[in-house]
Amino acid sequence: MRPIDHTHAKALQTWVESASAADTDFPIQNLPYCRFVPTSGDGSRIGVGIGDQVLDLRACAEADLFDKTLADVLQKPTLRGVMELSVAQRIGLRHRISQLLARGNDEIRNGPGAQSLVAQSGVQLLLPVEVRDYTDFYASVFHATNVGSMFRPDNPLLPNYKHVPIGYHGRASSLVPGGQAIRRPVGQLSPPTDDGLPTREPSKMLDYELEVGFYVGPGNDLGTTIPLDRAEDHMFGLSLVNDWSARDIQKWEYQPLGPFLAKSFATTVSPWVVTLEALAPFRCPVYHRPAGDPVPLDYLMHQPNQTHGGFDLRLTVALATESMRNKGIAPRELSRGTFRDMYWTLAQMLTHHSSNGCNMQSGDLLASGTVSNQERSSRGCLLELTWDGGAGNPLPGTQRTPIEFPTGEQRKFLADGDEVIMRGYCESASHRRIGFGECRGIVLPAIA
């Protein structure tokens, strides 16, 4: 676990005026990383969010505001170099950035780095790194139970679920940054009758999935493993993830090998990465497994992971239809939940992923799977939100209650023009609230 230090102090102030607003996601206590293209179009560079501004780290490095070792890393066009730093180096970098932005420090404002602060509204935010590998897990027992109940009401969870973190290899090439529209996929759908033939058409049951992902920091060599007691040394930071899903395509193709075209058409990732250093004050115990649940095998058990391996992260999903946006109507909140109740921790996912000798690499993205809690209002996808429960309710079943919108529109699944907005934040009485920015995407019509 990362230490809590002076950079987390609630009283710490910055000279960046917008970062002092009570509702900002990016106070000086946060300092999330991003990658962006400035208005000049002068190539991509890395930055740090502060209020409604971005601190251009390349410009700061060119102004000799960092030592030589860090300056070389900060002038690279992606965050991979920062991700590859040791924990001690990343903590030192956070301390220096905090010092530069702290009230009373004029090194940027009165020095050669005076132009290094740029408005977020004036830059193009990109994926933080070119992700080479992406793995998606299935770590919410509530989500797994709900989905399992739709198909196996008498036996929702398969026997392996409580013994092993379940995941699948996603498609890195179709990861897109928040704000980029995605297109409704076309695919094979199951036959309408038992003796019929499948059809190929646009998905009628497009869905979102609220997830939390993390980027791998330093990797491991092929044939070696990442032990659980060292897993967080290999974790860089967290981002919000929307793993768009075509439920009708998924229903037809997912057996026996799992998700394929129903998932690979697009996954939206927030452009902001909130570091493990920033999240130090918001760690929490893992989900308390009910009596009778199996104890994980030894390689997935480590007492510090049990006591503070969770993240007290609160999550929301909202939706704005095209009609709502045209009429200036605010998005409607669909769900509100927490990341505290995941059955498997992020560290356990990383350890398990590498336990067969798989070589993890800096910049790899691992996502949690849909984040759902016990209450209906906290379900992390429309598949669950509109589902009324009960036996015999497969995906196209009748026991679905549509969600009502201020315009009179209804949704069981997503329509063209719908915009999904995911947000996350951490807060406590003793520390400043920090946010994750937005993970936002609009659905475009399919191209046949």
XYZ file of C-alpha atoms in Angstrom:
448
model
C 0.000 0.000 0.000
C 1.215 3.508 -0.820
C 1.903 5.869 2.110
C -0.355 8.760 3.071
C 1.810 11.885 3.214
C 1.776 15.675 2.955
C 0.487 15.601 -0.639
C -2.842 14.236 0.670
C -3.348 16.882 3.372
C -6.847 18.319 3.204
C -5.500 21.794 3.946
C -3.052 21.756 1.025
C -3.860 24.580 -1.413
C -2.822 25.393 -4.980
C -2.341 28.598 -6.912
C -4.508 27.147 -9.719
C -7.806 28.826 -8.896
C -10.174 26.264 -10.467
C -8.591 23.445 -8.446
C -9.846 25.040 -5.230
C -13.518 24.661 -6.204
C -15.384 22.301 -3.889
C -16.811 20.261 -6.760
C -13.640 19.813 -8.819
C -12.532 16.278 -9.614
C -8.925 17.386 -9.749
C -7.746 19.224 -6.622
C -4.037 19.293 -5.864
C -4.499 16.146 -3.755
C -5.370 14.137 -6.895
C -2.957 14.916 -9.785
C -4.263 12.369 -12.329
C -2.209 11.709 -15.437
C -3.367 12.057 -19.039
C -2.044 12.182 -22.591
C -3.130 15.000 -24.879
C -2.556 16.884 -28.093
C -2.267 20.675 -27.634
C -4.024 23.161 -29.872
C -0.749 23.661 -31.740
C -0.999 20.035 -32.862
C 2.625 19.558 -31.839
C 2.384 15.815 -31.187
C 1.040 14.004 -28.147
C 2.467 14.689 -24.718
C 1.681 13.759 -21.128
C 0.129 15.952 -18.494
C -1.501 16.146 -15.086
C -5.035 17.343 -14.389
C -5.377 20.258 -11.963
C -8.795 21.912 -11.711
C -9.969 22.640 -15.260
C -6.373 22.839 -16.517
C -3.691 20.416 -17.694
C -0.103 20.797 -16.554
C 2.048 20.059 -19.609
C 4.842 17.888 -18.205
C 6.902 18.038 -21.370
C 6.941 21.846 -21.198
C 7.898 21.657 -17.517
C 10.722 19.227 -18.287
C 11.991 21.464 -21.084
C 12.015 24.322 -18.569
C 14.351 22.280 -16.314
C 11.758 21.901 -13.559
C 12.610 18.212 -13.092
C 15.897 16.380 -12.699
C 17.464 14.763 -15.748
C 16.170 11.230 -15.109
C 12.567 12.324 -14.791
C 12.863 14.938 -17.542
C 13.758 12.262 -20.095
C 10.665 10.226 -19.151
C 8.319 13.227 -19.084
C 9.254 14.299 -22.613
C 8.031 11.026 -24.110
C 4.736 11.049 -26.047
C 2.970 8.476 -23.821
C 2.787 7.543 -20.152
C 4.573 4.210 -20.563
C 7.868 5.621 -19.295
C 6.183 6.927 -16.144
C 4.396 3.596 -15.682
C 7.751 1.791 -15.812
C 9.201 3.829 -12.927
C 9.614 2.224 -9.516
C 7.125 3.036 -6.770
C 9.730 5.232 -5.046
C 10.342 7.174 -8.271
C 6.610 7.656 -8.873
C 6.147 8.932 -5.329
C 9.060 11.335 -5.826
C 7.499 12.585 -9.071
C 4.164 13.161 -7.319
C 5.936 15.135 -4.588
C 7.653 17.368 -7.131
C 4.475 18.047 -9.138
C 2.604 18.841 -5.925
C 5.400 21.218 -4.909
C 5.253 23.039 -8.252
C 1.478 23.517 -7.995
C 1.317 24.378 -4.294
C 0.239 27.869 -3.269
C 3.267 30.069 -2.732
C 5.451 28.310 -5.306
C 6.170 30.539 -8.312
C 8.583 28.310 -10.239
C 6.039 27.803 -13.030
C 4.243 31.140 -13.052
C 7.371 33.299 -12.907
C 9.770 31.014 -14.758
C 10.367 29.535 -18.202
C 7.490 27.084 -17.664
C 4.867 29.832 -17.546
C 3.085 28.464 -20.629
C 2.882 24.908 -19.301
C -0.668 25.249 -17.933
C -3.332 24.806 -20.621
C -7.117 24.612 -20.454
C -8.601 21.121 -20.700
C -11.256 22.520 -22.999
C -8.579 23.443 -25.522
C -6.812 20.101 -25.860
C -7.626 16.682 -27.302
C -7.417 13.963 -24.676
C -6.135 10.572 -25.826
C -5.721 7.126 -24.316
C -2.901 7.498 -21.756
C -0.810 4.844 -23.525
C -1.078 2.607 -26.574
C -2.416 -0.467 -24.794
C -0.859 -3.671 -26.111
C -2.974 -6.106 -24.061
C -6.386 -5.790 -22.433
C -7.994 -8.322 -20.088
C -11.502 -8.054 -18.668
C -12.565 -9.817 -15.485
C -15.891 -10.781 -13.895
C -15.173 -9.748 -10.317
C -18.583 -8.626 -8.982
C -20.398 -11.548 -7.373
C -23.665 -9.598 -7.559
C -23.328 -9.068 -11.308
C -22.313 -12.684 -11.852
C -25.257 -13.899 -9.763
C -27.771 -11.695 -11.571
C -26.573 -12.729 -15.024
C -26.353 -16.374 -14.000
C -29.906 -16.225 -12.670
C -31.201 -15.233 -16.100
C -29.986 -18.524 -17.565
C -29.554 -20.828 -14.568
C -32.049 -19.679 -11.925
C -31.398 -22.727 -9.776
C -27.598 -22.514 -10.035
C -26.526 -18.951 -10.940
C -22.821 -19.241 -10.103
C -20.662 -21.904 -11.713
C -18.467 -23.895 -9.262
C -15.216 -22.131 -10.184
C -16.418 -18.563 -9.567
C -15.528 -18.364 -5.863
C -12.158 -20.064 -6.339
C -10.617 -18.219 -9.276
C -10.844 -14.705 -10.783
C -12.648 -15.248 -14.086
C -11.509 -13.205 -17.079
C -11.155 -13.148 -20.843
C -8.688 -11.580 -23.236
C -10.204 -8.405 -24.695
C -9.397 -6.504 -27.865
C -6.787 -3.786 -27.282
C -7.102 -2.319 -30.780
C -10.706 -1.215 -30.212
C -10.060 0.685 -26.983
C -11.090 4.332 -27.433
C -10.737 7.375 -25.165
C -13.749 8.885 -23.442
C -15.584 11.336 -25.664
C -15.164 9.319 -28.863
C -18.431 8.011 -30.329
C -18.877 4.280 -30.897
C -20.869 2.573 -33.615
C -23.598 -0.003 -33.041
C -22.193 -3.397 -34.093
C -23.635 -5.762 -36.659
C -23.501 -9.484 -35.960
C -25.140 -12.872 -35.999
C -28.244 -13.140 -33.845
C -29.810 -16.371 -32.653
C -32.604 -17.953 -34.722
C -36.052 -16.573 -33.851
C -37.423 -20.137 -33.617
C -35.912 -23.490 -32.673
C -35.936 -24.667 -36.294
C -34.947 -21.332 -37.820
C -31.648 -19.919 -39.034
C -29.539 -17.135 -37.471
C -29.682 -13.670 -38.982
C -27.002 -11.009 -39.401
C -28.201 -7.535 -38.458
C -27.484 -4.600 -36.141
C -27.581 -5.461 -32.463
C -30.968 -4.729 -30.895
C -29.701 -5.148 -27.345
C -26.707 -2.823 -27.066
C -25.611 -2.243 -23.481
C -22.945 -0.501 -21.425
C -20.938 -2.003 -18.575
C -19.688 0.165 -15.707
C -16.171 -1.013 -14.875
C -12.969 0.099 -13.186
C -9.696 -0.662 -14.918
C -6.064 -0.355 -13.915
C -2.837 -0.005 -15.847
C 0.135 -2.240 -15.177
C 3.284 -0.425 -14.086
C 6.525 -2.403 -14.266
C 5.897 -5.815 -15.808
C 7.360 -9.272 -15.253
C 9.443 -11.551 -17.443
C 7.866 -14.421 -19.340
C 7.824 -17.517 -17.135
C 7.852 -15.549 -13.874
C 4.956 -14.546 -11.628
C 3.815 -11.509 -9.647
C 3.225 -12.606 -6.021
C 0.246 -11.056 -4.259
C 2.448 -9.367 -1.657
C 4.207 -7.504 -4.502
C 1.272 -7.023 -6.860
C 0.661 -3.356 -6.066
C 4.288 -2.546 -6.904
C 3.236 -3.490 -10.454
C 0.056 -1.358 -10.479
C 0.171 2.220 -11.748
C -3.304 3.756 -11.563
C -7.046 3.374 -12.107
C -9.435 4.584 -14.826
C -13.145 4.253 -15.522
C -14.059 1.776 -18.266
C -17.226 1.228 -20.320
C -17.095 -2.229 -21.873
C -19.863 -1.846 -24.460
C -21.702 -5.152 -24.983
C -24.087 -6.458 -27.648
C -26.202 -8.810 -25.545
C -28.035 -10.500 -28.416
C -24.790 -11.216 -30.293
C -23.279 -12.397 -27.013
C -26.178 -14.767 -26.325
C -25.649 -16.567 -29.646
C -21.848 -16.759 -29.679
C -20.622 -16.995 -26.092
C -20.760 -20.778 -25.668
C -18.447 -22.629 -25.423
C -15.526 -20.153 -25.534
C -16.942 -16.906 -24.157
C -17.139 -13.276 -25.384
C -16.022 -12.493 -28.924
C -17.655 -10.080 -31.399
C -20.211 -8.992 -28.802
C -17.411 -7.233 -26.939
C -14.587 -6.519 -29.390
C -16.213 -3.690 -31.362
C -15.424 -0.951 -28.769
C -14.400 -0.348 -25.162
C -14.312 3.230 -23.867
C -11.666 4.196 -21.312
C -11.497 7.464 -19.415
C -8.506 9.570 -20.496
C -7.614 10.200 -16.830
C -5.489 7.843 -14.694
C -5.806 8.284 -10.927
C -2.644 6.884 -9.386
C -2.390 4.443 -6.505
C -0.472 7.197 -4.711
C -3.483 9.545 -4.906
C -5.812 6.772 -3.732
C -3.826 5.926 -0.584
C -6.323 7.602 1.815
C -9.259 5.709 0.294
C -8.202 2.095 0.716
C -10.555 -0.248 2.546
C -10.959 -3.895 3.578
C -11.983 -6.413 0.959
C -15.564 -7.603 0.556
C -16.584 -9.834 3.461
C -17.323 -13.219 1.979
C -20.392 -14.954 3.429
C -19.986 -17.907 5.780
C -19.443 -21.073 3.820
C -17.637 -19.433 0.905
C -14.251 -21.036 0.164
C -11.023 -19.408 1.293
C -8.893 -18.537 -1.767
C -5.857 -20.694 -2.428
C -2.608 -19.583 -0.790
C -1.276 -17.652 -3.809
C -4.423 -15.457 -3.694
C -4.274 -14.824 0.059
C -2.173 -12.168 1.785
C -3.367 -10.475 4.966
C -2.540 -6.871 3.964
C -4.584 -7.408 0.803
C -7.500 -8.527 2.994
C -7.283 -5.503 5.286
C -6.774 -2.757 2.691
C -6.897 -4.303 -0.782
C -10.187 -2.603 -1.658
C -10.888 0.908 -2.948
C -13.629 3.066 -1.438
C -14.648 4.361 -4.852
C -18.197 5.548 -5.581
C -19.552 5.232 -9.089
C -22.463 6.629 -11.075
C -23.910 6.106 -14.545
C -26.128 8.628 -16.321
C -27.736 8.634 -19.761
C -28.857 11.427 -22.074
C -30.941 10.552 -25.110
C -30.465 12.576 -28.299
C -33.821 14.231 -27.691
C -32.798 15.217 -24.166
C -29.605 16.834 -25.397
C -31.473 18.721 -28.122
C -33.885 20.078 -25.515
C -31.173 20.948 -23.002
C -32.387 18.368 -20.474
C -29.734 17.122 -18.050
C -28.731 13.442 -18.199
C -30.794 11.059 -16.077
C -28.870 9.144 -13.429
C -29.400 5.408 -13.885
C -27.374 3.882 -11.064
C -25.181 4.696 -8.094
C -22.899 2.135 -6.481
C -19.543 1.405 -4.902
C -16.386 -0.479 -5.822
C -15.943 -1.678 -2.220
C -17.948 -4.857 -2.738
C -15.932 -6.609 -5.457
C -15.457 -10.311 -4.779
C -11.885 -10.222 -6.096
C -9.396 -7.370 -5.614
C -7.430 -5.756 -8.423
C -4.217 -7.147 -6.927
C -5.654 -10.678 -6.934
C -6.591 -10.267 -10.588
C -3.027 -9.253 -11.489
C -1.466 -12.042 -9.447
C -3.757 -14.652 -10.939
C -3.168 -13.339 -14.476
C 0.587 -13.820 -14.082
C 0.381 -17.029 -12.032
C 0.951 -19.250 -15.077
C 4.053 -17.291 -16.099
C 2.213 -14.802 -18.327
C 4.393 -11.740 -18.890
C 2.517 -8.561 -18.002
C 3.809 -5.404 -19.699
C 3.787 -1.734 -18.754
C 0.592 -0.158 -20.015
C -1.447 -3.374 -20.077
C -5.050 -2.671 -19.073
C -6.961 -4.978 -16.720
C -10.637 -4.226 -16.022
C -12.875 -5.410 -13.210
C -15.946 -6.468 -15.127
C -19.338 -4.898 -14.447
C -19.532 -3.246 -11.023
C -22.868 -4.061 -9.398
C -23.924 -4.089 -5.758
C -26.780 -5.832 -4.020
C -29.398 -3.102 -4.482
C -31.178 -2.787 -7.821
C -30.299 0.913 -7.960
C -26.596 0.010 -8.032
C -26.634 -2.424 -10.957
C -23.938 -1.519 -13.475
C -25.608 -2.301 -16.813
C -29.042 -2.214 -18.464
C -29.086 -6.004 -18.663
C -29.453 -5.971 -14.874
C -31.224 -2.643 -14.338
C -34.252 -3.507 -16.465
C -34.390 -7.150 -15.340
C -37.151 -8.024 -12.904
C -35.746 -11.361 -11.790
C -37.514 -14.678 -11.605
C -37.073 -17.967 -13.382
C -37.296 -18.386 -17.124
C -36.114 -14.881 -17.974
C -33.493 -15.258 -20.719
C -32.019 -12.201 -22.428
C -34.924 -11.444 -24.782
C -37.469 -12.362 -22.064
C -40.594 -10.471 -21.142
C -39.826 -9.692 -17.496
C -38.139 -6.368 -18.171
C -39.201 -2.985 -16.880
C -38.076 -0.143 -19.167
C -36.429 2.957 -17.741
C -38.424 6.166 -18.176
C -36.844 9.450 -19.281
C -38.083 13.066 -18.904
C -38.945 13.201 -22.608
C -41.324 10.246 -22.281
C -38.828 7.914 -23.960
C -38.185 4.443 -22.582
C -35.141 2.207 -22.676
C -34.576 -1.493 -22.069
C -31.311 -1.294 -24.006
C -29.461 1.562 -25.733
C -30.845 3.430 -28.736
C -28.847 5.266 -31.398
C -27.940 8.755 -30.204
C -27.847 7.768 -26.512
C -24.916 9.155 -24.552
C -23.634 7.210 -21.535
C -21.707 9.154 -18.873
C -19.811 7.349 -16.108
C -18.240 9.118 -13.149
C -16.325 8.079 -10.062
C -15.038 9.758 -6.928
C -13.536 9.075 -3.492
C -14.237 11.139 -0.411
C -13.926 11.015 3.353
C -14.283 13.411 6.264
C -10.523 13.670 6.740
C -9.399 13.990 3.116
C -10.248 16.093 0.082
C -12.671 14.580 -2.408
C -10.950 13.416 -5.586
C -12.614 12.400 -8.845
C -11.944 10.297 -11.921
C -13.296 12.674 -14.544
C -15.803 11.246 -17.013
C -15.975 8.167 -19.199
C -18.374 9.327 -21.909
C -19.558 7.924 -25.229
C -22.388 8.360 -27.768
C -23.898 5.506 -29.796
C -23.874 5.978 -33.576
C -26.092 3.964 -35.968
C -24.731 0.721 -37.405
C -23.166 0.475 -40.832
C -24.512 -2.626 -42.536
